[in-house]
Tab-separated table of N, CA and C in Angstrom:
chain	number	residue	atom	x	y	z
Q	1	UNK	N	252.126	65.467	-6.500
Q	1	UNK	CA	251.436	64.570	-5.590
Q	1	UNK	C	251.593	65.107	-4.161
Q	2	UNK	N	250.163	65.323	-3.370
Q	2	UNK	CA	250.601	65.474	-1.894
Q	2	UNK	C	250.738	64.697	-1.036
Q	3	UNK	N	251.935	64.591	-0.125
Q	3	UNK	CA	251.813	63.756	0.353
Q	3	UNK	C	252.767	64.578	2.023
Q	4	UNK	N	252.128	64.579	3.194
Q	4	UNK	CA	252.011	65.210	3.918
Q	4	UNK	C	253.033	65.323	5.055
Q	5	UNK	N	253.989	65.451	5.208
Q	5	UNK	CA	254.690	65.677	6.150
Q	5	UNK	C	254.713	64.709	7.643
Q	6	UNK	N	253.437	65.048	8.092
Q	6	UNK	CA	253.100	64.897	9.697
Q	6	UNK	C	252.314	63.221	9.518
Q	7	UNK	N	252.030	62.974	8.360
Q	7	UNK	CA	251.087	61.549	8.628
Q	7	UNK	C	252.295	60.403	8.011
Q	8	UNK	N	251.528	59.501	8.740
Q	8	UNK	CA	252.996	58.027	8.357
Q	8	UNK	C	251.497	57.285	7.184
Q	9	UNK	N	252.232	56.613	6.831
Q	9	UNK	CA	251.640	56.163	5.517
Q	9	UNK	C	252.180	54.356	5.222
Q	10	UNK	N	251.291	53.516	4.468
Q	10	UNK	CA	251.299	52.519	4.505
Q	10	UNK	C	251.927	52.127	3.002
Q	11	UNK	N	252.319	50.763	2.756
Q	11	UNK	CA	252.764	50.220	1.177
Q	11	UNK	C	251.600	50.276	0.400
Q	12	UNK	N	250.675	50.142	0.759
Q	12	UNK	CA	248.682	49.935	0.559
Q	12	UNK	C	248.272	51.288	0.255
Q	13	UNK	N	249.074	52.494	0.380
Q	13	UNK	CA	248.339	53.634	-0.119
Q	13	UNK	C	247.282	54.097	0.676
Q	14	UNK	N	247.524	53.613	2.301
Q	14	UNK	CA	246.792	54.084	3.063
Q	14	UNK	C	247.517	55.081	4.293
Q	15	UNK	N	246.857	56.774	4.765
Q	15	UNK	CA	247.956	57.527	5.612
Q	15	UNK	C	246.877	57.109	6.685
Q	16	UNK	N	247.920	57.552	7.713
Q	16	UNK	CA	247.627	57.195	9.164
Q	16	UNK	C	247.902	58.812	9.938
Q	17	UNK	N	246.850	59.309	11.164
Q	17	UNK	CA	247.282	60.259	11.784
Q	17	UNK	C	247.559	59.842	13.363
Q	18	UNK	N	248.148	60.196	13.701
Q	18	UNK	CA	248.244	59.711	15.293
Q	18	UNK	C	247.884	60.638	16.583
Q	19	UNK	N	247.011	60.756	16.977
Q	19	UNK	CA	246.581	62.219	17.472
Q	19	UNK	C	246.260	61.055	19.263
Q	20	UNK	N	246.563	61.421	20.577
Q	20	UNK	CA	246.073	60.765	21.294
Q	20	UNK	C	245.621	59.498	21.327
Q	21	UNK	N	246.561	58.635	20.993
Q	21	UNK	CA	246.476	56.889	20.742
Q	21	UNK	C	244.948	56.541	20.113
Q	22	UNK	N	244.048	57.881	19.149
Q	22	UNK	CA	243.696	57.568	18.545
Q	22	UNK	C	244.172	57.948	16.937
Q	23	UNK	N	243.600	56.883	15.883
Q	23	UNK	CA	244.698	56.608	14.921
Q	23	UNK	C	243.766	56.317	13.457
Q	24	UNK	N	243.816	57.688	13.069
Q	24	UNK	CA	242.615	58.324	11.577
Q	24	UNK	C	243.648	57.756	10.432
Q	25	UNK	N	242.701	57.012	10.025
Q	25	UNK	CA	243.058	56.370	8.607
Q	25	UNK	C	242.195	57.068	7.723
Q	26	UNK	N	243.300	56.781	6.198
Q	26	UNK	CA	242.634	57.110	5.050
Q	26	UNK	C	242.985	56.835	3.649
Q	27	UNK	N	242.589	57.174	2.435
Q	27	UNK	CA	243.019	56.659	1.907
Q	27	UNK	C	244.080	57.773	0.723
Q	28	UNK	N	245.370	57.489	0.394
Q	28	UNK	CA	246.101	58.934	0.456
Q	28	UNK	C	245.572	59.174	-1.306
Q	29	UNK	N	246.610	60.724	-1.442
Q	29	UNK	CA	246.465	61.267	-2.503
Q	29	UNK	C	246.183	60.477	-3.583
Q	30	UNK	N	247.621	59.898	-3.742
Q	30	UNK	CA	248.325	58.705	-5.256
Q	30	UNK	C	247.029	57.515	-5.008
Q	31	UNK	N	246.497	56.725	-4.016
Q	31	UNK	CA	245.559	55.694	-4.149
Q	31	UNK	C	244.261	56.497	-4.648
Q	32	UNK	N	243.867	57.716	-4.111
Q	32	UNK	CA	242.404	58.069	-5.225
Q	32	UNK	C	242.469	58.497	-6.821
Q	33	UNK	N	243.783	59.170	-6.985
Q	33	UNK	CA	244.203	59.179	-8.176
Q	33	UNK	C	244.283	57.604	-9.223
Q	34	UNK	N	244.980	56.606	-8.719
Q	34	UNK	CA	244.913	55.821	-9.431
Q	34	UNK	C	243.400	54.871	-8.990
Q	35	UNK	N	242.752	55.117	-8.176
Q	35	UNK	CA	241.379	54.597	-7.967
Q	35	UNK	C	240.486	55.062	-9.412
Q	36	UNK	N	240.571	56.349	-9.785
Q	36	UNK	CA	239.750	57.436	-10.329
Q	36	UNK	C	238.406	57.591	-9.334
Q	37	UNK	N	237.710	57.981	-10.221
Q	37	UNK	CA	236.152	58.331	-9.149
Q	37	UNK	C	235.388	57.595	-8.841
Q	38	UNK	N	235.684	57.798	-7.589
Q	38	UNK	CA	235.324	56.732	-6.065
Q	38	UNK	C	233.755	57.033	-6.067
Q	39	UNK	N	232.949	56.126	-6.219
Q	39	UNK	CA	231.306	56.243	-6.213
Q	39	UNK	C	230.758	55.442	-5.126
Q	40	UNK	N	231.494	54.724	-4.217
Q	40	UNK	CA	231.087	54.007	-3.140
Q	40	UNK	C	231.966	53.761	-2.473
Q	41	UNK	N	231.833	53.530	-0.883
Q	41	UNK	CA	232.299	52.897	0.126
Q	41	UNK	C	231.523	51.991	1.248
Q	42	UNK	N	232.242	50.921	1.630
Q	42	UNK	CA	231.441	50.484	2.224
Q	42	UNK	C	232.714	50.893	3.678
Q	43	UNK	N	231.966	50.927	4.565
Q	43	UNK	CA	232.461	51.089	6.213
Q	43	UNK	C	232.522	49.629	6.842
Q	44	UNK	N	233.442	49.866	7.736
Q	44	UNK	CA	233.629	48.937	8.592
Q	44	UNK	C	232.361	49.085	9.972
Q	45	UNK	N	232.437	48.377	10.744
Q	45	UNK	CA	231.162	49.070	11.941
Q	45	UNK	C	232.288	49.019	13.195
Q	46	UNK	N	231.450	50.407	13.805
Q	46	UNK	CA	231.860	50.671	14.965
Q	46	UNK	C	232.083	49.567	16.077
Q	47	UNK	N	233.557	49.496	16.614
Q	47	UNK	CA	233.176	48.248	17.438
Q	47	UNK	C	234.206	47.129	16.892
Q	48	UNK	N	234.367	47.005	15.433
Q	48	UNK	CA	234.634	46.162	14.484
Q	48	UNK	C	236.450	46.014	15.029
Q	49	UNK	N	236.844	44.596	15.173
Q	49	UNK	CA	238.645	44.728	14.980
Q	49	UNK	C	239.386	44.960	13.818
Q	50	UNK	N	240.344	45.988	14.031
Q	50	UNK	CA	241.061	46.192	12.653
Q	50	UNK	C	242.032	45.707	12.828
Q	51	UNK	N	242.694	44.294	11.942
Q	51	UNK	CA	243.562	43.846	11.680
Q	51	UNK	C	244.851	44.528	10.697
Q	52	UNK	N	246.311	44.564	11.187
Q	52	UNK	CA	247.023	45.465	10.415
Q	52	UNK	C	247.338	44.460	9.356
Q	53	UNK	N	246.961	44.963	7.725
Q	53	UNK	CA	247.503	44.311	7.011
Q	53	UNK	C	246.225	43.901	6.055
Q	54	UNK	N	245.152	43.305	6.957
Q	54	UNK	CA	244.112	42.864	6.779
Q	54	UNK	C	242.437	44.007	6.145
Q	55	UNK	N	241.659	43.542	5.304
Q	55	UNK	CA	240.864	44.329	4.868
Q	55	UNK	C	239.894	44.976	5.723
Q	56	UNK	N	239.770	47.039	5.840
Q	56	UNK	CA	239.142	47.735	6.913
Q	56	UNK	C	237.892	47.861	6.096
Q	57	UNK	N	238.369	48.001	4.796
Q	57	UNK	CA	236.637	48.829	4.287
Q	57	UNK	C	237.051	48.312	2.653
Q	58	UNK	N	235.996	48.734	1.706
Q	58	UNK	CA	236.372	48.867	0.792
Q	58	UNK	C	235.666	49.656	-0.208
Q	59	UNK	N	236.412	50.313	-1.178
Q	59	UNK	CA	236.224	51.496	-2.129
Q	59	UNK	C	235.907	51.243	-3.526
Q	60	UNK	N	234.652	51.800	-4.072
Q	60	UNK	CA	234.505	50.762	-5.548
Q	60	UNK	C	234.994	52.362	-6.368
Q	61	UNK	N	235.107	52.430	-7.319
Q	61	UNK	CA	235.537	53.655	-8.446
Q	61	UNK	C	235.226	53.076	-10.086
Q	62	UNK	N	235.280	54.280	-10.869
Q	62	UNK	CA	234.643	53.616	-11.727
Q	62	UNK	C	235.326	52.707	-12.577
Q	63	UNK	N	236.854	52.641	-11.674
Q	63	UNK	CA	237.319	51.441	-12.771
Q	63	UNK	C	237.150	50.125	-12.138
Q	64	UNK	N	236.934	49.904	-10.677
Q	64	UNK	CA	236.710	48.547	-9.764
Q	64	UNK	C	236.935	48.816	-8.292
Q	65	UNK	N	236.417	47.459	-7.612
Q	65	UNK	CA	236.162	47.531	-6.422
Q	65	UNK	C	237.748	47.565	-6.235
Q	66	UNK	N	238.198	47.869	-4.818
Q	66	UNK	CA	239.581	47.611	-3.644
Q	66	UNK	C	239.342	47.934	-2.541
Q	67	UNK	N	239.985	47.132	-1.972
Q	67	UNK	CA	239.974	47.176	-0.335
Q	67	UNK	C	240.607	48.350	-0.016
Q	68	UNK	N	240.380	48.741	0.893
Q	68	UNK	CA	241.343	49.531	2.142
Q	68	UNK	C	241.926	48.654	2.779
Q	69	UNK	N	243.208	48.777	3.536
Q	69	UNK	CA	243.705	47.844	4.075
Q	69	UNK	C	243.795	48.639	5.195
Q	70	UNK	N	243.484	47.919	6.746
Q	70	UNK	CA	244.127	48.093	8.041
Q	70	UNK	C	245.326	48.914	7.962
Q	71	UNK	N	246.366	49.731	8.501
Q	71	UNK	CA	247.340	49.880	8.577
Q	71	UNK	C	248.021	49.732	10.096
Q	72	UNK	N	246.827	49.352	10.924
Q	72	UNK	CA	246.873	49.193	12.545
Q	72	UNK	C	246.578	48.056	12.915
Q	73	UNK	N	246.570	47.277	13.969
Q	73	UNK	CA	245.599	46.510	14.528
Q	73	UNK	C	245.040	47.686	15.862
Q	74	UNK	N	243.819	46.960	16.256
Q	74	UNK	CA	242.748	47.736	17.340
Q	74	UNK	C	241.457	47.838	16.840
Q	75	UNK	N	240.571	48.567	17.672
Q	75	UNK	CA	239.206	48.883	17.369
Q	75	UNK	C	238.764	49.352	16.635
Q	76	UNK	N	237.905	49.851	15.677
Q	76	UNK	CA	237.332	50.611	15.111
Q	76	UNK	C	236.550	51.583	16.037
Q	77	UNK	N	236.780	52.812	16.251
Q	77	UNK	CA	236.089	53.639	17.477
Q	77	UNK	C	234.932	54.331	16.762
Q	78	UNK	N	235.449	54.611	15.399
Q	78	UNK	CA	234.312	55.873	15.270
Q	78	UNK	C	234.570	55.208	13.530
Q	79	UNK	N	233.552	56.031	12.465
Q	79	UNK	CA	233.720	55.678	10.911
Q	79	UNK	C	232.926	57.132	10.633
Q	80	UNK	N	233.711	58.062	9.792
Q	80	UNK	CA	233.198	59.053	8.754
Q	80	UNK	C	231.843	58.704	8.247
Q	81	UNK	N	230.667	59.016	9.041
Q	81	UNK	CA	229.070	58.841	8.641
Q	81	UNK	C	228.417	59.550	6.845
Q	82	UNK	N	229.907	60.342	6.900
Q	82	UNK	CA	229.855	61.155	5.331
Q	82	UNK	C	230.369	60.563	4.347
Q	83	UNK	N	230.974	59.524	4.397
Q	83	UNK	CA	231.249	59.241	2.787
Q	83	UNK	C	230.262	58.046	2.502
Q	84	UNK	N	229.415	57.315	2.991
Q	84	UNK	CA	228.300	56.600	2.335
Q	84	UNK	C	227.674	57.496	1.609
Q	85	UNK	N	227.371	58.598	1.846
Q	85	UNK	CA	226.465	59.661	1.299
Q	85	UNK	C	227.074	60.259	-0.174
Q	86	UNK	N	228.490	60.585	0.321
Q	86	UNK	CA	229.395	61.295	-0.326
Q	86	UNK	C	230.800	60.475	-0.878
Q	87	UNK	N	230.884	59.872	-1.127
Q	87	UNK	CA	232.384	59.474	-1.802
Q	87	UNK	C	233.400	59.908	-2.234
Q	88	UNK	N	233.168	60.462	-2.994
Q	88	UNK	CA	233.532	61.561	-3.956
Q	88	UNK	C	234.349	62.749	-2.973
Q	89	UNK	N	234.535	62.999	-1.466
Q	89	UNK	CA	235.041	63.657	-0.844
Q	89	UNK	C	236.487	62.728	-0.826
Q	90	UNK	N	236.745	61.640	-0.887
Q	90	UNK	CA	237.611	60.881	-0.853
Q	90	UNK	C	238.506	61.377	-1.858
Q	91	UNK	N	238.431	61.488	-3.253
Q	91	UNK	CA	238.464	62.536	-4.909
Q	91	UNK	C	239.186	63.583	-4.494
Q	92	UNK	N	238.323	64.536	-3.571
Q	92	UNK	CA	237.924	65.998	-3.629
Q	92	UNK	C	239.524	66.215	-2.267
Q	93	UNK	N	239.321	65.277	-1.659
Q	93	UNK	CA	240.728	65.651	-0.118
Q	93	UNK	C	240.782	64.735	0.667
Q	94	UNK	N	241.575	64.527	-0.187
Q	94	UNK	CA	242.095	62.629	0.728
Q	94	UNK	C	242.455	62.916	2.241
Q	95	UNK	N	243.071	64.009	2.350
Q	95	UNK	CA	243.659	63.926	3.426
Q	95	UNK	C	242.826	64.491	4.935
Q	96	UNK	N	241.803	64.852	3.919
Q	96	UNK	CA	240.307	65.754	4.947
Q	96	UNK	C	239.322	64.172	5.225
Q	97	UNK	N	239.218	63.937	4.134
Q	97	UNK	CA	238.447	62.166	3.964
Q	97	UNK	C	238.382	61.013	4.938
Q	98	UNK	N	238.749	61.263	5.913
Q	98	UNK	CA	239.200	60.074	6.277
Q	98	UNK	C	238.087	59.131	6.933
Q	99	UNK	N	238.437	57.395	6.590
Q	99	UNK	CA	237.409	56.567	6.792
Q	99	UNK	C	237.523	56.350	8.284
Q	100	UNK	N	237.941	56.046	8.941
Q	100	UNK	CA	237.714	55.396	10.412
Q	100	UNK	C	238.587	55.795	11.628
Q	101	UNK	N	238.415	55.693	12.788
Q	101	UNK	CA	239.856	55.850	13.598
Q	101	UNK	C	239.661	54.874	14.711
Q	102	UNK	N	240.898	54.696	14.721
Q	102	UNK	CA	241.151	53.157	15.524
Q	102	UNK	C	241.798	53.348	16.849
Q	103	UNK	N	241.432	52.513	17.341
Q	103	UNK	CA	242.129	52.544	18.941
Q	103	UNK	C	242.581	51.657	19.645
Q	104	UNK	N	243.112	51.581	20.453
Q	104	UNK	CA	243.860	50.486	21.453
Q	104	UNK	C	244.645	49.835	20.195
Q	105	UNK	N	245.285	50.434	19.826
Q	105	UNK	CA	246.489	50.086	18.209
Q	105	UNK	C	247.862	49.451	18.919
Q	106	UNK	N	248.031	48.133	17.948
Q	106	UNK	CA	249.209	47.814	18.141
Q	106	UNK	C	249.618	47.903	16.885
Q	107	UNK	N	250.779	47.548	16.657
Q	107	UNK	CA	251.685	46.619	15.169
Q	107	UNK	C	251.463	48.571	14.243
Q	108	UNK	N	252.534	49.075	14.745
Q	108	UNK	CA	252.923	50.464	14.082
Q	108	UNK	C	254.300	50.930	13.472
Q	109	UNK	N	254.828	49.241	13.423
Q	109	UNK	CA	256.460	49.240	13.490
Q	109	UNK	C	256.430	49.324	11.799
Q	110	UNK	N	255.662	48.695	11.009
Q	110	UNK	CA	255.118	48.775	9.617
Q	110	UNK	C	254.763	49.900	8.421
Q	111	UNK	N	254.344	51.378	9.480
Q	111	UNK	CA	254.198	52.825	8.864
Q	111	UNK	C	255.591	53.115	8.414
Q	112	UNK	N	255.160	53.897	7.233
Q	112	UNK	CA	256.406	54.350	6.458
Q	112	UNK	C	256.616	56.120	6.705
Q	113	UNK	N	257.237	57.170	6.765
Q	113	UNK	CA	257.627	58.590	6.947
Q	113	UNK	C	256.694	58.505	5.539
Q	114	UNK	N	256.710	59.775	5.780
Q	114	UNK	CA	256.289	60.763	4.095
Q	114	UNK	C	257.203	60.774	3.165
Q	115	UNK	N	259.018	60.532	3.555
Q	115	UNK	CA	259.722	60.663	2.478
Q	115	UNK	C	259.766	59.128	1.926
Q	116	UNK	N	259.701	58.104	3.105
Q	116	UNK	CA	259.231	56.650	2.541
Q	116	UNK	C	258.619	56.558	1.258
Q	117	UNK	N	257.148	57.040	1.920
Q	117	UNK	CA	256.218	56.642	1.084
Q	117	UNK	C	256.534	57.601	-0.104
Q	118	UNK	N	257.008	58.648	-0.069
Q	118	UNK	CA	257.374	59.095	-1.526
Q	118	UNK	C	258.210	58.458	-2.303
Q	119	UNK	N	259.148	57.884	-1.722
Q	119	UNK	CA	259.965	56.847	-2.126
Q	119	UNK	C	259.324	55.693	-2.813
Q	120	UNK	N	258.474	55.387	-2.322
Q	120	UNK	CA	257.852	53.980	-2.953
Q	120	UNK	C	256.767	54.319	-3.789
Q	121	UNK	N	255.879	55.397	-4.218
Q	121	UNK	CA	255.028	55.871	-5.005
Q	121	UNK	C	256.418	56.423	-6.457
Q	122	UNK	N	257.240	57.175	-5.659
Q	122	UNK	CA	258.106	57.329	-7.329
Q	122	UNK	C	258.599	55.606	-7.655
Q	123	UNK	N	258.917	54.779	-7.078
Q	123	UNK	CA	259.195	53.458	-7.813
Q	123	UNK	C	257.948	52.702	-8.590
Q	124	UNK	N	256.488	53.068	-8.205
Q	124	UNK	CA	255.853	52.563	-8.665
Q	124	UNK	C	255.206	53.534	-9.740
Q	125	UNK	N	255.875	54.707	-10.095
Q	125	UNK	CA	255.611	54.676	-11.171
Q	125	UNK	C	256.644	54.694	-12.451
Q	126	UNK	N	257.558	53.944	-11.985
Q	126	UNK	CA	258.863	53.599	-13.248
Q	126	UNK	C	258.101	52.393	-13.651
């Protein structure tokens, strides 16, 4: 399973990048794996508040719909115009994939390290 060093990551199976207090979400390795193949997304809209905790987007696959969850609160600044088209890039590189990036972010006390979240992906699969 990859799971990346440099990005903090959520209980929700969602990583976070932090690049200039703007803040690229996505959805990680282990969540498209157990998604299987992701055939839709719906986007949040530009503009839109992202509540941390609360539902950003959501991902249907061919076993069922799920949310994405917030992992921030703030704006929605910008949304990946490529995966309505494409989904399946979500599959292909989670970590290239990413749905939205957020800004003017609070509530970050909640992200987990990479060895965290490895931590809590090996418990969930005992």
């Amino acid at each position: 399973m990859n799971i990346p060093a440099e990005l903090k990551y959520t209980k929700s199976h969602e990583w976070v990048k932090e690049e200039d207090g703007v803040y690229t979400v996505g959805l990680t390795d282990y969540a498209q794996k157990e998604l299987g193949d992701i055939v839709f997304i719906n986007l949040p809209a530009e503009g839109d508040e992202a509540v941390a905790g609360g539902a950003l987007a959501d991902v249907e696959s061919v076993k069922a719909v799920s949310d994405v969850f917030s992992p921030v609160t703030g704006t929605v600044a910008e949304v990946n115009e490529e995966l309505p088209d494409e989904p399946q890039q979500i599959n292909q590189a989670p970590y290239d994939a990413w749905i939205a990036k957020i800004t003017d972010v609070t509530g970050t006390e909640e992200l987990l390290s990479a060895e965290e979240y490895a931590a809590l992906c090996e418990t969930a699969k005992e």
